[in-house]
XYZ file of C-alpha atoms in Angstrom:
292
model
C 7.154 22.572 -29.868
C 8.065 25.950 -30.886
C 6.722 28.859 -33.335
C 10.506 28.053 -34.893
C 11.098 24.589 -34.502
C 8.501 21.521 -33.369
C 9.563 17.895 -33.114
C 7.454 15.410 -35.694
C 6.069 12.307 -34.627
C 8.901 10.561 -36.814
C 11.438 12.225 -34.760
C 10.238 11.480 -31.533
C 9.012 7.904 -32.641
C 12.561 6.782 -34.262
C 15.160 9.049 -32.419
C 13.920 10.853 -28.999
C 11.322 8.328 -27.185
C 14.222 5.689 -26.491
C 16.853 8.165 -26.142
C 19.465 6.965 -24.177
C 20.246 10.722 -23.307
C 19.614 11.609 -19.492
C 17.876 14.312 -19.437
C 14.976 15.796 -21.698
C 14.377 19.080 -22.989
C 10.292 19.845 -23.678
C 10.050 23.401 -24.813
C 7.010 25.819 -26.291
C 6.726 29.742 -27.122
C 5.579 30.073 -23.357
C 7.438 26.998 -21.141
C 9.861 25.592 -20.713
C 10.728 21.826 -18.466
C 13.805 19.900 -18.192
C 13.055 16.437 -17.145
C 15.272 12.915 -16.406
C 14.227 10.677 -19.361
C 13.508 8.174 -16.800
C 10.328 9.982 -16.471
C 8.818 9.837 -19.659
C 7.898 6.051 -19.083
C 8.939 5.479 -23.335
C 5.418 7.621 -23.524
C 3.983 8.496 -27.340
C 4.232 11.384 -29.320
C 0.180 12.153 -28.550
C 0.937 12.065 -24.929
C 3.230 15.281 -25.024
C 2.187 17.317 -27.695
C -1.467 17.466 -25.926
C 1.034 17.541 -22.253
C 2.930 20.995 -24.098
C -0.264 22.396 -25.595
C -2.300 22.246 -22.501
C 0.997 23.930 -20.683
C 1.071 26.500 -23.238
C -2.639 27.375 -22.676
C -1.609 27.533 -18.842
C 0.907 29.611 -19.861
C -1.364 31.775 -22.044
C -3.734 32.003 -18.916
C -1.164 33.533 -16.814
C -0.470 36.188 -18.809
C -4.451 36.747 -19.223
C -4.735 37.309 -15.738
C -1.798 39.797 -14.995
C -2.766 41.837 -18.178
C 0.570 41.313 -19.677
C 0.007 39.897 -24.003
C 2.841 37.706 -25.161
C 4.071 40.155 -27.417
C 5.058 42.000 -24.419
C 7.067 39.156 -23.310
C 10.817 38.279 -24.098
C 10.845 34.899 -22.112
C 9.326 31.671 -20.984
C 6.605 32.361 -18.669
C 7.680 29.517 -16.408
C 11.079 27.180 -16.391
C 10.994 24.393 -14.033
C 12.902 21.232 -13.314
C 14.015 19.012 -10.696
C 17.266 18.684 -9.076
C 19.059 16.297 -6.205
C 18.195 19.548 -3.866
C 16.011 22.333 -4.018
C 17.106 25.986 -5.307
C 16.537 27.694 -1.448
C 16.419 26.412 2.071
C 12.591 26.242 1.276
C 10.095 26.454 -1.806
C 11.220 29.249 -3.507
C 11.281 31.027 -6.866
C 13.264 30.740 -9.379
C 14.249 30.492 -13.131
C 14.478 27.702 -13.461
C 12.197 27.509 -10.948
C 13.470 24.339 -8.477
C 11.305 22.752 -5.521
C 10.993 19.158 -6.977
C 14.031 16.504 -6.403
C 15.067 14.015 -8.348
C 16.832 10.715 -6.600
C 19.712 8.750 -7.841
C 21.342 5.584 -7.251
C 23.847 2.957 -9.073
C 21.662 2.780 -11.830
C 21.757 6.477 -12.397
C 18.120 8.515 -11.688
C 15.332 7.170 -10.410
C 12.185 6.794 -12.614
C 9.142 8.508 -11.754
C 6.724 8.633 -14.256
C 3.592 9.615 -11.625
C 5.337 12.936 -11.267
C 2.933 15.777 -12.229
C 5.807 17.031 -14.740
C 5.339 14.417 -16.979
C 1.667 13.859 -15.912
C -0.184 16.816 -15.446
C -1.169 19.198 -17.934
C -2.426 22.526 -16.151
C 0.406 21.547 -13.741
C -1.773 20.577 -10.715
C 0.744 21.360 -8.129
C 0.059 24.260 -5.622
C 3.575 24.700 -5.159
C 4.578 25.988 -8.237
C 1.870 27.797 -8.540
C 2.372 29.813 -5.435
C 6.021 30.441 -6.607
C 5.224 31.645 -9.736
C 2.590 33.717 -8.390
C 5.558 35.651 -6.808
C 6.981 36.227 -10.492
C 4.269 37.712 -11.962
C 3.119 39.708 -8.968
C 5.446 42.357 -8.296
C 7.042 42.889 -4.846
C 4.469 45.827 -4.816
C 1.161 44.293 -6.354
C 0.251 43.543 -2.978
C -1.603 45.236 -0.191
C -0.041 44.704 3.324
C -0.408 41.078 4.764
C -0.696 39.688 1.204
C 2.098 38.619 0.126
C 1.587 34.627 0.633
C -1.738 34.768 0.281
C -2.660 36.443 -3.163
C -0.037 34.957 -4.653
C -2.450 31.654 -5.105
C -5.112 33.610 -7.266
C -3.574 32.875 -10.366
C -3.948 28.953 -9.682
C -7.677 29.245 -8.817
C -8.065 31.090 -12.020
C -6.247 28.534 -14.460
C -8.308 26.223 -12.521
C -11.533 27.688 -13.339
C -11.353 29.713 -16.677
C -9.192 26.828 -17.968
C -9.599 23.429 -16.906
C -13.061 23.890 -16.292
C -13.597 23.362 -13.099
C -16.715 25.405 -11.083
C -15.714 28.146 -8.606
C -15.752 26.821 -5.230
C -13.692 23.248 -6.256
C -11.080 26.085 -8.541
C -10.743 28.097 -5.309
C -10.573 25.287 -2.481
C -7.876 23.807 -4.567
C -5.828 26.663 -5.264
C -3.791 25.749 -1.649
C -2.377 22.800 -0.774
C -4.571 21.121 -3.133
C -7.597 21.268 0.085
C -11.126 20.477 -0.808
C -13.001 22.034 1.936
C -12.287 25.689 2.253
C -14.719 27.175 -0.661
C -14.648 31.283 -0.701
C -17.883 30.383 1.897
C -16.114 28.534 3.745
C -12.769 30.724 3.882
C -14.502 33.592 4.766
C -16.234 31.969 7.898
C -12.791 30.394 8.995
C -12.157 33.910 9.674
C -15.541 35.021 11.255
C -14.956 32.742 13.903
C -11.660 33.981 15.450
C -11.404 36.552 18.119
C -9.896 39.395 15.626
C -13.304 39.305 13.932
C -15.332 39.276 16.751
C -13.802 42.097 18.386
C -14.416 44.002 14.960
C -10.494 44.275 13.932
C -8.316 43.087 11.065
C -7.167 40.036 10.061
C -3.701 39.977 11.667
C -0.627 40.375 9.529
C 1.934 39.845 11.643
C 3.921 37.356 9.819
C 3.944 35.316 12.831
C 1.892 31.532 13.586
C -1.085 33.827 14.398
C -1.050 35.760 10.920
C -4.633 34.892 9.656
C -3.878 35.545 5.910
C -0.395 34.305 4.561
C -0.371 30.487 3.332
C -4.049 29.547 4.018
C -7.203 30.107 1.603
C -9.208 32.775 4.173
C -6.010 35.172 3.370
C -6.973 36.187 -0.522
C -10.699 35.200 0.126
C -11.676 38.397 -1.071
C -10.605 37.602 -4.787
C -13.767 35.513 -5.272
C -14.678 38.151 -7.770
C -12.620 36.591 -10.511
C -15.270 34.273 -10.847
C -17.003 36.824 -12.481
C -17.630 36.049 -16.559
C -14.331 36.961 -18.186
C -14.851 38.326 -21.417
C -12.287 41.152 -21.420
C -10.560 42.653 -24.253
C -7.294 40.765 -23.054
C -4.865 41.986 -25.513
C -5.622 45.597 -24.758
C -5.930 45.362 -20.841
C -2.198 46.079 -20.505
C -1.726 48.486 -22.891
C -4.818 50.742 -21.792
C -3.324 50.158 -17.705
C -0.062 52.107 -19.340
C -2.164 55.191 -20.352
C -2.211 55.693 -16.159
C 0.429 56.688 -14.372
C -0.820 55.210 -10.989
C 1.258 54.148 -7.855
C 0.501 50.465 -7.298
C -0.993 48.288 -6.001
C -3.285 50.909 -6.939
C -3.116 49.905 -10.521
C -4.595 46.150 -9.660
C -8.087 47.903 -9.178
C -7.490 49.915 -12.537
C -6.759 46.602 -14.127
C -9.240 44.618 -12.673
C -12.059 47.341 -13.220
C -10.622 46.851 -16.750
C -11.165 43.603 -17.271
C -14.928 43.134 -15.831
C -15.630 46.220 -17.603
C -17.305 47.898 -14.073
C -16.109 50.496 -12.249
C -14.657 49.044 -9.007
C -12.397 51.798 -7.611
C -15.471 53.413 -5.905
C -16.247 50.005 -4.077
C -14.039 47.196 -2.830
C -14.736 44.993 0.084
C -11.888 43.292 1.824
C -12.527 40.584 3.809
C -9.172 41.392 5.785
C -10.483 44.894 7.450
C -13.983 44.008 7.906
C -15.302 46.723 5.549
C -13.242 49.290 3.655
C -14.671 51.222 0.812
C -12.269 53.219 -1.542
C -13.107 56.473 -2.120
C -10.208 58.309 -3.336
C -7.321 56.345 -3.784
C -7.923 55.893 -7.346
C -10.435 58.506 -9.450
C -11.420 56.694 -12.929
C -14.504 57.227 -14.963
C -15.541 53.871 -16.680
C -17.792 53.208 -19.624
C -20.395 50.918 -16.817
C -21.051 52.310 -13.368
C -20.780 49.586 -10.580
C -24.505 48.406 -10.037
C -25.037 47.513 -6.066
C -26.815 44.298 -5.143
């Protein structure tokens, strides 16, 4: 379901649905999935042309976020599909991106028709958000300790602005699919360990007492997305390339950019108690930052 070429309901009712092919190709503008046919449960055309154009809008949300249009794009946004092993020794990026197995026997693959491939249409799977969250955020988007953590802000955000959901539930389940750790919540998972009482950092050691990377208290601090989003979203990348700023720098241009406030003079991390950035980056916006 292309811009150049989309499958009719004829073709997929008389020729593609009982395919005895083994694997199936389901392709828009934005993604792209290759799936065993053993999946698709014989499913009608309704069921994945809504399936594709909800993963397109995914797709479309993604590139909202990072402040990259799709005319500035030369490739799927995401590839994915499952194999008998995984593409790395763990979850991992990749393109296609690889972290779901498939299982064969006699018969030749295993059906699975529950799989959120073939199921879910924002792609409700943490995992592959995570990994594509290292795609689109550059190795040097990130400020130190981040790097597993922030990674999951694009999933809350399709969560929210896109499926609907309120805040807190888009943010809780942004990692490992969890429930209970809310921004709130997140934030007092880390006022109650001994780094915050004795008034220093979250630590970043990239060891099993790192309090940021792979857990929800780690990229906290991004609860302002919730903010309303009504950005000029086409022109937020374009206007960052007027700048020539070292990054991650350039996240606070873009994201003063899209809430239309001026948030260079003011950031609060969560992960050093209380840092205020005065002169890293020196932009004049249209709307002053208003203090509450």
């Amino acid at each position: 379901m292309t811009s150049t070429k989309t499958t009719t309901k004829d073709e997929w009712d008389n020729e593609l649905r009982d395919s005895p092919a083994p694997w199936a190709d389901f392709v828009t503008d934005k993604f792209f999935m290759q799936v065993p046919t053993s999946w698709l449960d014989h499913r009608d055309f309704d069921y994945f042309k809504d399936l594709l154009i909800k993963r397109d809008e995914a797709m479309t949300g993604v590139s909202e976020l990072v402040g990259i249009p799709i005319s500035e794009r030369n490739d799927y946004l995401a590839y994915v599909q499952p194999d008998l092993h995984i593409r790395a020794s763990a979850y991992g990026v990749g393109y296609p991106q690889i972290n779901n197995l498939v299982f064969s026997g006699p018969d030749g693959i295993q059906a699975n028709p529950d799989h959120w491939m073939v199921t879910s249409p924002y792609i409700e799977d943490s995992v592959f958000w995570h990994e594509l969250g290292h795609c689109i955020l550059g190795l040097n988007d990130y400020y130190r300790g981040e790097t597993e953590a922030i990674v999951n802000v694009p999933y809350a955000y399709i969560r929210q602005v896109h499926v609907g959901l309120d805040f807190d539930t888009a943010f809780a389940g942004s990692f490992n699919e969890q429930e209970n750790f809310t921004p709130d919540y997140s934030m007092m998972h880390w006022m109650v360990t001994e780094n915050f009482r004795d008034g220093k950092e979250m630590d970043h050691s990239n060891t099993e007492h790192d309090e940021m990377r792979y857990q929800n208290r780690g990229y906290a601090k991004c609860k302002c997305i919730h903010l309303p989003l009504t950005p000029p979203r086409g022109s937020i990348y374009t206007s960052a390339k007027q700048f020539p700023l070292p990054r991650p720098q350039m996240l606070i241009l873009l994201a003063s950019l899209v809430v239309g406030r001026q948030l260079p003079t003011f950031i609060y991390k969560i992960s050093q108690i209380s840092w205020i950035l005065t002169s890293a980056l020196r932009i004049t916006l249209p709307h002053p930052i208003t203090a509450h």
